[in-house]
C-alpha positions as a printed NumPy array, in Angstrom:
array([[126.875, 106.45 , -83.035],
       [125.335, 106.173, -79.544],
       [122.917, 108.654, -80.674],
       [121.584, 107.267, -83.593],
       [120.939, 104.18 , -81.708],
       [119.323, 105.858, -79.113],
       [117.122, 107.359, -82.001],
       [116.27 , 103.87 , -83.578],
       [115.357, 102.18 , -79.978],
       [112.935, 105.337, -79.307],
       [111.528, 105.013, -82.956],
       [110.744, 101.556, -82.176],
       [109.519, 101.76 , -78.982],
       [106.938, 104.494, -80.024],
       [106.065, 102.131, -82.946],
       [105.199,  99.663, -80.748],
       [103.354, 101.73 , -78.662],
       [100.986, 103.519, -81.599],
       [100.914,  99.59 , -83.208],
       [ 98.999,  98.463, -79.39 ],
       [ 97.258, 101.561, -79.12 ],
       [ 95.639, 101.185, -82.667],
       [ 94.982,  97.768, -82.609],
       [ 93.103,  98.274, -79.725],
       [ 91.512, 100.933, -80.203],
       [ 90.07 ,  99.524, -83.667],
       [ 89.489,  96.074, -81.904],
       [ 86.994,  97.74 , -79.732],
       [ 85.431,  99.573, -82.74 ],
       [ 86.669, 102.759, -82.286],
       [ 88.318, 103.467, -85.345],
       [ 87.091, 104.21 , -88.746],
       [ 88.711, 101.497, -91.214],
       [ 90.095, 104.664, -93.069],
       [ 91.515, 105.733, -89.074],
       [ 93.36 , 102.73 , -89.303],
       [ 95.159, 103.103, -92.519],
       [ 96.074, 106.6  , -91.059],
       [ 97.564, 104.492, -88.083],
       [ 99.248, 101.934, -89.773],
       [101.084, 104.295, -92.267],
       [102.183, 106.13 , -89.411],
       [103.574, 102.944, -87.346],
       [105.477, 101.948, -91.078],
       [106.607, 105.261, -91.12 ],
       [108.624, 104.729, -87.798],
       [109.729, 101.636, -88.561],
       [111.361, 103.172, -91.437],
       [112.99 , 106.057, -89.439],
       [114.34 , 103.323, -87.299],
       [115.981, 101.335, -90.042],
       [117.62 , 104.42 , -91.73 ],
       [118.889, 105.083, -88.19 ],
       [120.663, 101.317, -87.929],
       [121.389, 101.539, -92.106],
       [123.782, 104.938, -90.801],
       [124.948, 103.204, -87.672],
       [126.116, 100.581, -90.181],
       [127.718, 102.833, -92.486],
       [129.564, 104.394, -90.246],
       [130.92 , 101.192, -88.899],
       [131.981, 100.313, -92.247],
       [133.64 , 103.548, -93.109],
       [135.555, 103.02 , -89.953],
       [136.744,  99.451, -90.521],
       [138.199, 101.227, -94.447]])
């Protein structure tokens, strides 16, 4: 379980990271608007690693607690 949470905190930090990084980098007109689509599906895409990573974390508390 430790490992899957390690997963979801570094899924989330790297979100966070690309989510600055674009927003700055389009900010300062540097990104095309279609650039920042590409960016934005890839920060929603971690996001969503991250949650399957807490939804198994979650499971496997449950299971455990059967």
């Amino acid at each position: 379980m430790q490992e899957l949470e390690r997963q979801a905190l570094e899924k989330e930090q790297e979100k966070e990271m690309w989510k600055q990084a674009i927003i700055d980098l389009f900010k300062s007109n540097r990104l095309s608007e279609r650039q920042l689509s590409l960016g934005m599906e890839k920060i929603f895409q971690l996001g969503h690693n991250a949650g399957h990573c807490r939804g198994e974390i979650h499971k496997k508390k449950m299971e455990e607690t059967a």
